[in-house]
Amino acid sequence: MRDRRKWIVRTEKGNHVSLIINPLLRPHLTTLAATVTAPLITRFAPSPTGYLHLGHVVNAIYVWGIARALNGRVLLRVEDHDRIRCRPEYEAALLEDLAWLGFEPDFGLEPLLRQSDTPFVYEKALEGLRATAHVYACECSRKDIGGERYDGRCRGRGLKVATGRGIRVQLGNDMEKFEDALLGRLFQLPAEQCGDLLVRDRDGHWTYQFAVTVDDLRQNVTLVIRGADLVSSTGRQILLARMLGRRNAPVFLHHPLIHDDLGEKLSKSAGDTGVRELRSSGLSAPEVIGIAAARIGLVDPGMPIHASEVSRLFEQRVLPGP
Ligand SMILES: [Zn+2]
């Protein structure tokens, strides 16, 4: 049997850290409150590339739970920078499911905050980067690169920005050191992990790394709460934020993920993991939230939790690290 109590974060080559997240671990709220630059603003930022599933519910539990426990605010942001995979019907469904679950954002809902509505914001940020960093066109495909790390082969070629070419920014060799609010101190070297960051891809879309870093800066997100699969992106986002002029990086908290029966992170809703399917099977919203919380060991199975009460999961047992 797979041990559900071990949550290993896989990180790419060059970042030889395996993290095991103890499900009993809770963020230390007093420390967290003291670490985050006021005001505390966190965000729930789904991509409309599919329906909501229990993995999203776990994230919502952490986002709303910690924000409410610390009198912070929750921003809703629709991350639809990927114009090929995002669909309006998924966006409508995720808003409807979120409302059904009972998670209410403090802002970002009306008017809806969507990345695709503000392309000029990213253009402007790119112009700002050009002033202070080496930004260049790159014509390499994923196949050309052959892995996650880009070796910078177009850096000195002086290619013109053109259709079919991506845009990258050169990264310095700085070691990024940060305190994850759940995992403790982490070290990452983005130049070795990923190489020069892709800002816009060859199809002309802003990349995830660039769009979220720009958004977290302009929306003054001071606490980023997300799944542990994104921990390896953190150093590069902190570095990029600094290059974009951000003085205080947000505090990051990476939480455990629900894995499917094969041990992979849930990426699509299906069967017993989709919020829509669970709704249509007759479960109530508190029951669905309870299932998600139990799947990562926050509560014992069979305990319904109302969305307005998720902060209690973090206020009750504040435990030291493993
Ligand atoms: Zn290239």
mmCIF file of C-alpha atoms and ligand atoms in Angstrom:
data_model
loop_
_atom_site.group_PDB
_atom_site.id
_atom_site.type_symbol
_atom_site.label_atom_id
_atom_site.label_comp_id
_atom_site.label_asym_id
_atom_site.label_seq_id
_atom_site.Cartn_x
_atom_site.Cartn_y
_atom_site.Cartn_z
ATOM 1 C CA MET A 1 0.000 0.000 0.000
ATOM 2 C CA ARG A 2 1.166 3.442 -0.810
ATOM 3 C CA ASP A 3 1.747 5.495 2.289
ATOM 4 C CA ARG A 4 -0.520 8.505 2.044
ATOM 5 C CA ARG A 5 1.314 10.158 4.898
ATOM 6 C CA LYS A 6 4.418 10.757 2.866
ATOM 7 C CA TRP A 7 4.283 13.604 0.399
ATOM 8 C CA ILE A 8 7.368 13.760 -1.677
ATOM 9 C CA VAL A 9 7.980 16.818 -3.725
ATOM 10 C CA ARG A 10 9.704 15.880 -6.917
ATOM 11 C CA THR A 11 12.085 18.511 -8.056
ATOM 12 C CA GLU A 12 14.009 18.688 -11.259
ATOM 13 C CA LYS A 13 17.646 17.736 -11.688
ATOM 14 C CA GLY A 14 19.989 20.238 -10.159
ATOM 15 C CA ASN A 15 17.741 20.656 -7.172
ATOM 16 C CA HIS A 16 18.371 17.481 -5.235
ATOM 17 C CA VAL A 17 15.896 18.039 -2.497
ATOM 18 C CA SER A 18 13.225 15.569 -1.583
ATOM 19 C CA LEU A 19 10.684 17.010 0.735
ATOM 20 C CA ILE A 20 8.401 14.942 2.865
ATOM 21 C CA ILE A 21 5.502 16.912 4.215
ATOM 22 C CA ASN A 22 4.231 15.594 7.475
ATOM 23 C CA PRO A 23 0.404 15.786 7.343
ATOM 24 C CA LEU A 24 0.342 16.827 10.978
ATOM 25 C CA LEU A 25 2.387 19.872 10.137
ATOM 26 C CA ARG A 26 0.503 23.154 10.413
ATOM 27 C CA PRO A 27 1.783 26.626 9.684
ATOM 28 C CA HIS A 28 2.773 28.528 12.788
ATOM 29 C CA LEU A 29 0.238 31.329 12.576
ATOM 30 C CA THR A 30 1.960 33.785 14.882
ATOM 31 C CA THR A 31 5.230 33.471 12.977
ATOM 32 C CA LEU A 32 3.411 33.699 9.674
ATOM 33 C CA ALA A 33 1.562 36.853 10.707
ATOM 34 C CA ALA A 34 4.863 38.414 11.745
ATOM 35 C CA THR A 35 6.624 37.414 8.527
ATOM 36 C CA VAL A 36 4.096 38.591 5.949
ATOM 37 C CA THR A 37 4.349 42.241 4.952
ATOM 38 C CA ALA A 38 1.002 43.873 5.803
ATOM 39 C CA PRO A 39 -1.638 43.843 4.448
ATOM 40 C CA LEU A 40 -1.997 40.061 4.218
ATOM 41 C CA ILE A 41 -3.364 39.317 0.768
ATOM 42 C CA THR A 42 -3.355 35.806 -0.615
ATOM 43 C CA ARG A 43 -4.899 34.452 -3.773
ATOM 44 C CA PHE A 44 -6.891 31.590 -5.207
ATOM 45 C CA ALA A 45 -5.803 31.427 -8.823
ATOM 46 C CA PRO A 46 -7.261 28.555 -10.828
ATOM 47 C CA SER A 47 -6.722 28.038 -14.551
ATOM 48 C CA PRO A 48 -9.866 27.397 -16.571
ATOM 49 C CA THR A 49 -8.347 24.404 -18.350
ATOM 50 C CA GLY A 50 -10.677 21.877 -16.726
ATOM 51 C CA TYR A 51 -13.207 21.444 -13.946
ATOM 52 C CA LEU A 52 -12.484 21.923 -10.264
ATOM 53 C CA HIS A 53 -11.364 18.802 -8.431
ATOM 54 C CA LEU A 54 -10.416 17.876 -4.895
ATOM 55 C CA GLY A 55 -6.916 19.259 -5.425
ATOM 56 C CA HIS A 56 -8.413 22.724 -5.918
ATOM 57 C CA VAL A 57 -10.535 22.228 -2.822
ATOM 58 C CA VAL A 58 -7.414 21.444 -0.773
ATOM 59 C CA ASN A 59 -5.861 24.669 -2.014
ATOM 60 C CA ALA A 60 -9.026 26.612 -1.176
ATOM 61 C CA ILE A 61 -9.006 25.141 2.344
ATOM 62 C CA TYR A 62 -5.469 26.428 2.905
ATOM 63 C CA VAL A 63 -6.048 29.783 1.195
ATOM 64 C CA TRP A 64 -9.284 30.674 2.954
ATOM 65 C CA GLY A 65 -8.366 28.903 6.171
ATOM 66 C CA ILE A 66 -5.127 30.801 6.696
ATOM 67 C CA ALA A 67 -6.447 34.112 5.356
ATOM 68 C CA ARG A 68 -9.436 34.006 7.687
ATOM 69 C CA ALA A 69 -7.373 32.862 10.664
ATOM 70 C CA LEU A 70 -5.084 35.864 10.187
ATOM 71 C CA ASN A 71 -7.708 38.445 9.126
ATOM 72 C CA GLY A 72 -6.221 38.544 5.664
ATOM 73 C CA ARG A 73 -7.992 38.890 2.347
ATOM 74 C CA VAL A 74 -8.421 36.491 -0.555
ATOM 75 C CA LEU A 75 -8.037 37.610 -4.135
ATOM 76 C CA LEU A 76 -9.565 35.535 -6.930
ATOM 77 C CA ARG A 77 -7.540 35.526 -10.125
ATOM 78 C CA VAL A 78 -8.374 33.550 -13.251
ATOM 79 C CA GLU A 79 -5.064 32.390 -14.685
ATOM 80 C CA ASP A 80 -5.925 32.113 -18.342
ATOM 81 C CA HIS A 81 -2.559 33.106 -19.816
ATOM 82 C CA ASP A 82 -2.591 29.848 -21.788
ATOM 83 C CA ARG A 83 -4.986 30.870 -24.541
ATOM 84 C CA ILE A 84 -4.953 27.436 -26.164
ATOM 85 C CA ARG A 85 -6.061 25.304 -23.224
ATOM 86 C CA CYS A 86 -8.423 27.721 -21.444
ATOM 87 C CA ARG A 87 -12.163 27.611 -22.166
ATOM 88 C CA PRO A 88 -14.995 29.974 -21.162
ATOM 89 C CA GLU A 89 -17.158 27.019 -20.110
ATOM 90 C CA TYR A 90 -14.484 25.899 -17.641
ATOM 91 C CA GLU A 91 -14.286 29.423 -16.252
ATOM 92 C CA ALA A 92 -18.065 29.579 -15.749
ATOM 93 C CA ALA A 93 -18.010 26.135 -14.135
ATOM 94 C CA LEU A 94 -15.181 26.909 -11.744
ATOM 95 C CA LEU A 95 -16.892 30.098 -10.548
ATOM 96 C CA GLU A 96 -20.119 28.217 -10.042
ATOM 97 C CA ASP A 97 -18.446 25.345 -8.178
ATOM 98 C CA LEU A 98 -16.505 27.748 -5.984
ATOM 99 C CA ALA A 99 -19.734 29.559 -5.042
ATOM 100 C CA TRP A 100 -21.443 26.223 -4.381
ATOM 101 C CA LEU A 101 -18.590 25.180 -2.100
ATOM 102 C CA GLY A 102 -19.070 28.467 -0.219
ATOM 103 C CA PHE A 103 -15.608 29.984 -0.705
ATOM 104 C CA GLU A 104 -16.114 33.733 -1.176
ATOM 105 C CA PRO A 105 -13.218 35.850 -2.427
ATOM 106 C CA ASP A 106 -12.832 39.351 -1.002
ATOM 107 C CA PHE A 107 -12.003 40.764 -4.399
ATOM 108 C CA GLY A 108 -11.396 39.671 -7.964
ATOM 109 C CA LEU A 109 -14.892 38.324 -8.535
ATOM 110 C CA GLU A 110 -16.786 41.442 -9.625
ATOM 111 C CA PRO A 111 -15.364 42.524 -11.923
ATOM 112 C CA LEU A 112 -13.666 39.230 -12.623
ATOM 113 C CA LEU A 113 -9.891 39.465 -12.594
ATOM 114 C CA ARG A 114 -8.565 37.626 -15.629
ATOM 115 C CA GLN A 115 -5.037 37.641 -16.973
ATOM 116 C CA SER A 116 -6.243 37.682 -20.578
ATOM 117 C CA ASP A 117 -8.043 41.008 -20.038
ATOM 118 C CA THR A 118 -4.846 42.905 -19.300
ATOM 119 C CA PRO A 119 -2.165 42.040 -21.895
ATOM 120 C CA PHE A 120 -0.779 45.606 -21.653
ATOM 121 C CA VAL A 121 0.232 44.926 -18.054
ATOM 122 C CA TYR A 122 2.609 42.189 -19.171
ATOM 123 C CA GLU A 123 3.859 44.262 -22.114
ATOM 124 C CA LYS A 124 4.703 47.058 -19.729
ATOM 125 C CA ALA A 125 6.438 44.702 -17.316
ATOM 126 C CA LEU A 126 8.482 43.297 -20.189
ATOM 127 C CA GLU A 127 9.526 46.803 -21.191
ATOM 128 C CA GLY A 128 10.610 47.413 -17.626
ATOM 129 C CA LEU A 129 12.708 44.245 -17.678
ATOM 130 C CA ARG A 130 14.395 45.326 -20.910
ATOM 131 C CA ALA A 131 15.681 48.401 -19.144
ATOM 132 C CA THR A 132 17.467 46.471 -16.437
ATOM 133 C CA ALA A 133 18.124 42.974 -17.744
ATOM 134 C CA HIS A 134 19.195 41.160 -20.888
ATOM 135 C CA VAL A 135 15.981 40.237 -22.691
ATOM 136 C CA TYR A 136 16.329 38.336 -25.936
ATOM 137 C CA ALA A 137 14.476 36.407 -28.598
ATOM 138 C CA CYS A 138 14.863 32.634 -28.670
ATOM 139 C CA GLU A 139 13.808 30.361 -31.462
ATOM 140 C CA CYS A 140 14.346 27.046 -29.689
ATOM 141 C CA SER A 141 11.493 24.579 -29.437
ATOM 142 C CA ARG A 142 10.953 22.355 -26.428
ATOM 143 C CA LYS A 143 12.431 19.549 -28.455
ATOM 144 C CA ASP A 144 15.541 21.609 -29.206
ATOM 145 C CA ILE A 145 15.999 22.248 -25.495
ATOM 146 C CA GLY A 146 15.306 18.661 -24.533
ATOM 147 C CA GLY A 147 14.742 19.151 -20.808
ATOM 148 C CA GLU A 148 13.681 21.752 -18.322
ATOM 149 C CA ARG A 149 16.932 23.657 -18.274
ATOM 150 C CA TYR A 150 17.598 26.072 -21.112
ATOM 151 C CA ASP A 151 21.312 26.487 -21.806
ATOM 152 C CA GLY A 152 21.125 30.061 -23.118
ATOM 153 C CA ARG A 153 22.171 29.206 -26.651
ATOM 154 C CA CYS A 154 20.268 32.150 -28.209
ATOM 155 C CA ARG A 155 21.498 34.620 -25.600
ATOM 156 C CA GLY A 156 24.185 36.190 -27.756
ATOM 157 C CA ARG A 157 22.646 35.698 -31.190
ATOM 158 C CA GLY A 158 20.883 39.054 -31.419
ATOM 159 C CA LEU A 159 17.740 37.543 -32.957
ATOM 160 C CA LYS A 160 14.888 39.940 -33.643
ATOM 161 C CA VAL A 161 11.636 39.460 -31.792
ATOM 162 C CA ALA A 162 9.309 37.878 -34.332
ATOM 163 C CA THR A 163 6.347 35.586 -34.715
ATOM 164 C CA GLY A 164 7.394 32.049 -33.905
ATOM 165 C CA ARG A 165 10.116 33.156 -31.506
ATOM 166 C CA GLY A 166 9.935 33.207 -27.732
ATOM 167 C CA ILE A 167 11.306 35.889 -25.425
ATOM 168 C CA ARG A 168 13.662 35.089 -22.552
ATOM 169 C CA VAL A 169 15.323 37.002 -19.788
ATOM 170 C CA GLN A 170 18.832 36.203 -18.616
ATOM 171 C CA LEU A 171 19.065 35.156 -14.982
ATOM 172 C CA GLY A 172 21.964 35.891 -12.699
ATOM 173 C CA ASN A 173 23.699 33.193 -10.695
ATOM 174 C CA ASP A 174 22.176 34.143 -7.380
ATOM 175 C CA MET A 175 21.253 31.447 -4.889
ATOM 176 C CA GLU A 176 17.721 32.141 -3.701
ATOM 177 C CA LYS A 177 17.127 31.469 -0.051
ATOM 178 C CA PHE A 178 13.629 31.652 1.391
ATOM 179 C CA GLU A 179 11.554 30.447 4.307
ATOM 180 C CA ASP A 180 8.585 28.396 3.274
ATOM 181 C CA ALA A 181 5.856 28.856 5.878
ATOM 182 C CA LEU A 182 5.355 25.106 6.102
ATOM 183 C CA LEU A 183 8.595 23.553 4.877
ATOM 184 C CA GLY A 184 11.134 25.851 6.439
ATOM 185 C CA ARG A 185 14.271 27.202 4.814
ATOM 186 C CA LEU A 186 14.886 26.278 1.177
ATOM 187 C CA PHE A 187 17.693 27.064 -1.245
ATOM 188 C CA GLN A 188 17.338 27.184 -5.009
ATOM 189 C CA LEU A 189 19.599 28.160 -7.873
ATOM 190 C CA PRO A 190 17.325 29.138 -10.795
ATOM 191 C CA ALA A 191 20.179 29.584 -13.288
ATOM 192 C CA GLU A 192 20.995 25.900 -12.797
ATOM 193 C CA GLN A 193 17.440 24.645 -12.413
ATOM 194 C CA CYS A 194 15.813 26.236 -15.446
ATOM 195 C CA GLY A 195 18.278 28.635 -17.052
ATOM 196 C CA ASP A 196 17.140 31.895 -18.645
ATOM 197 C CA LEU A 197 13.405 32.236 -18.083
ATOM 198 C CA LEU A 198 10.909 32.129 -20.890
ATOM 199 C CA VAL A 199 8.714 35.206 -20.593
ATOM 200 C CA ARG A 200 6.628 34.759 -23.712
ATOM 201 C CA ASP A 201 6.419 31.513 -25.643
ATOM 202 C CA ARG A 202 6.752 30.920 -29.361
ATOM 203 C CA ASP A 203 2.965 31.136 -29.789
ATOM 204 C CA GLY A 204 2.982 34.637 -28.289
ATOM 205 C CA HIS A 205 1.525 33.644 -24.904
ATOM 206 C CA TRP A 206 2.838 34.992 -21.627
ATOM 207 C CA THR A 207 4.265 32.150 -19.605
ATOM 208 C CA TYR A 208 2.982 31.001 -16.236
ATOM 209 C CA GLN A 209 6.208 32.071 -14.487
ATOM 210 C CA PHE A 210 6.096 35.590 -15.872
ATOM 211 C CA ALA A 211 2.340 36.205 -15.629
ATOM 212 C CA VAL A 212 2.004 35.117 -11.991
ATOM 213 C CA THR A 213 5.076 37.040 -10.898
ATOM 214 C CA VAL A 214 3.815 40.230 -12.552
ATOM 215 C CA ASP A 215 0.332 39.703 -11.092
ATOM 216 C CA ASP A 216 1.518 38.938 -7.576
ATOM 217 C CA LEU A 217 3.534 42.146 -7.685
ATOM 218 C CA ARG A 218 0.881 44.483 -9.094
ATOM 219 C CA GLN A 219 -1.911 42.984 -6.996
ATOM 220 C CA ASN A 220 0.252 43.184 -3.894
ATOM 221 C CA VAL A 221 -0.119 39.507 -3.055
ATOM 222 C CA THR A 222 1.936 39.129 0.107
ATOM 223 C CA LEU A 223 1.289 35.444 0.838
ATOM 224 C CA VAL A 224 1.304 32.792 -1.880
ATOM 225 C CA ILE A 225 -0.365 29.541 -0.812
ATOM 226 C CA ARG A 226 -0.145 26.732 -3.329
ATOM 227 C CA GLY A 227 0.558 23.049 -3.836
ATOM 228 C CA ALA A 228 3.956 21.522 -3.216
ATOM 229 C CA ASP A 229 4.359 20.695 -6.911
ATOM 230 C CA LEU A 230 5.212 24.363 -7.455
ATOM 231 C CA VAL A 231 7.931 24.608 -4.841
ATOM 232 C CA SER A 232 10.695 24.377 -7.446
ATOM 233 C CA SER A 233 9.302 27.494 -9.204
ATOM 234 C CA THR A 234 9.635 29.641 -6.124
ATOM 235 C CA GLY A 235 13.259 30.706 -6.344
ATOM 236 C CA ARG A 236 12.928 31.802 -9.954
ATOM 237 C CA GLN A 237 9.752 33.754 -9.152
ATOM 238 C CA ILE A 238 11.428 35.530 -6.252
ATOM 239 C CA LEU A 239 14.386 36.375 -8.499
ATOM 240 C CA LEU A 240 12.135 37.570 -11.321
ATOM 241 C CA ALA A 241 10.055 39.655 -8.923
ATOM 242 C CA ARG A 242 13.222 41.375 -7.733
ATOM 243 C CA MET A 243 14.223 42.050 -11.343
ATOM 244 C CA LEU A 244 10.758 43.558 -11.867
ATOM 245 C CA GLY A 245 11.371 45.917 -8.972
ATOM 246 C CA ARG A 246 9.647 44.134 -6.115
ATOM 247 C CA ARG A 247 11.249 45.006 -2.797
ATOM 248 C CA ASN A 248 9.677 42.450 -0.495
ATOM 249 C CA ALA A 249 9.058 39.028 -1.967
ATOM 250 C CA PRO A 250 5.790 37.434 -0.924
ATOM 251 C CA VAL A 251 5.921 34.719 1.709
ATOM 252 C CA PHE A 252 5.346 31.276 0.204
ATOM 253 C CA LEU A 253 3.550 28.322 1.711
ATOM 254 C CA HIS A 254 3.494 25.015 -0.157
ATOM 255 C CA HIS A 255 0.973 22.497 1.063
ATOM 256 C CA PRO A 256 0.561 18.738 0.539
ATOM 257 C CA LEU A 257 -1.158 17.484 -2.582
ATOM 258 C CA ILE A 258 -3.722 14.808 -3.175
ATOM 259 C CA HIS A 259 -2.309 12.064 -5.334
ATOM 260 C CA ASP A 260 -4.264 9.692 -7.512
ATOM 261 C CA ASP A 261 -4.081 5.916 -7.255
ATOM 262 C CA LEU A 262 -0.928 5.890 -9.342
ATOM 263 C CA GLY A 263 0.783 8.338 -7.026
ATOM 264 C CA GLU A 264 0.542 11.256 -9.438
ATOM 265 C CA LYS A 265 -0.760 14.692 -8.563
ATOM 266 C CA LEU A 266 -4.418 15.169 -9.515
ATOM 267 C CA SER A 267 -4.462 17.167 -12.695
ATOM 268 C CA LYS A 268 -7.951 16.600 -14.023
ATOM 269 C CA SER A 269 -11.247 16.034 -12.353
ATOM 270 C CA ALA A 270 -12.529 12.526 -12.883
ATOM 271 C CA GLY A 271 -14.957 10.226 -11.131
ATOM 272 C CA ASP A 272 -14.575 10.538 -7.413
ATOM 273 C CA THR A 273 -12.299 13.574 -7.523
ATOM 274 C CA GLY A 274 -14.352 16.086 -9.557
ATOM 275 C CA VAL A 275 -16.407 18.633 -7.621
ATOM 276 C CA ARG A 276 -19.167 18.379 -10.241
ATOM 277 C CA GLU A 277 -19.307 14.597 -9.964
ATOM 278 C CA LEU A 278 -19.335 14.710 -6.166
ATOM 279 C CA ARG A 279 -22.131 17.303 -6.265
ATOM 280 C CA SER A 280 -24.240 15.225 -8.609
ATOM 281 C CA SER A 281 -23.734 12.158 -6.430
ATOM 282 C CA GLY A 282 -25.689 14.015 -3.750
ATOM 283 C CA LEU A 283 -22.915 15.142 -1.426
ATOM 284 C CA SER A 284 -23.189 18.520 0.287
ATOM 285 C CA ALA A 285 -20.509 21.208 0.035
ATOM 286 C CA PRO A 286 -19.291 20.616 3.623
ATOM 287 C CA GLU A 287 -19.000 16.899 2.853
ATOM 288 C CA VAL A 288 -16.887 17.592 -0.227
ATOM 289 C CA ILE A 289 -14.634 19.966 1.739
ATOM 290 C CA GLY A 290 -14.359 17.323 4.463
ATOM 291 C CA ILE A 291 -13.299 14.681 1.921
ATOM 292 C CA ALA A 292 -10.592 16.967 0.517
ATOM 293 C CA ALA A 293 -9.296 17.831 3.999
ATOM 294 C CA ALA A 294 -9.224 14.160 5.001
ATOM 295 C CA ARG A 295 -7.331 13.153 1.852
ATOM 296 C CA ILE A 296 -4.325 15.169 2.990
ATOM 297 C CA GLY A 297 -4.633 14.259 6.646
ATOM 298 C CA LEU A 298 -5.977 17.593 7.921
ATOM 299 C CA VAL A 299 -8.957 15.852 9.553
ATOM 300 C CA ASP A 300 -10.225 12.344 10.068
ATOM 301 C CA PRO A 301 -12.463 11.006 7.273
ATOM 302 C CA GLY A 302 -16.201 11.571 7.520
ATOM 303 C CA MET A 303 -16.076 15.031 9.043
ATOM 304 C CA PRO A 304 -18.078 17.660 7.080
ATOM 305 C CA ILE A 305 -16.561 21.144 7.185
ATOM 306 C CA HIS A 306 -18.364 24.302 6.184
ATOM 307 C CA ALA A 307 -16.337 26.727 4.033
ATOM 308 C CA SER A 308 -16.801 29.420 6.678
ATOM 309 C CA GLU A 309 -15.142 27.174 9.272
ATOM 310 C CA VAL A 310 -11.943 26.104 7.505
ATOM 311 C CA SER A 311 -9.860 28.532 9.556
ATOM 312 C CA ARG A 312 -10.446 26.252 12.550
ATOM 313 C CA LEU A 313 -8.301 23.601 10.884
ATOM 314 C CA PHE A 314 -5.339 25.912 11.292
ATOM 315 C CA GLU A 315 -6.206 27.581 14.560
ATOM 316 C CA GLN A 316 -6.719 24.370 16.528
ATOM 317 C CA ARG A 317 -3.462 22.489 16.478
ATOM 318 C CA VAL A 318 -0.388 24.534 15.913
ATOM 319 C CA LEU A 319 2.410 22.002 15.921
ATOM 320 C CA PRO A 320 6.142 22.438 15.558
ATOM 321 C CA GLY A 321 7.941 20.934 12.542
ATOM 322 C CA PRO A 322 8.742 17.206 12.301
HETATM 323 ZN ZN ZN B 1 17.028 29.555 -27.932
#
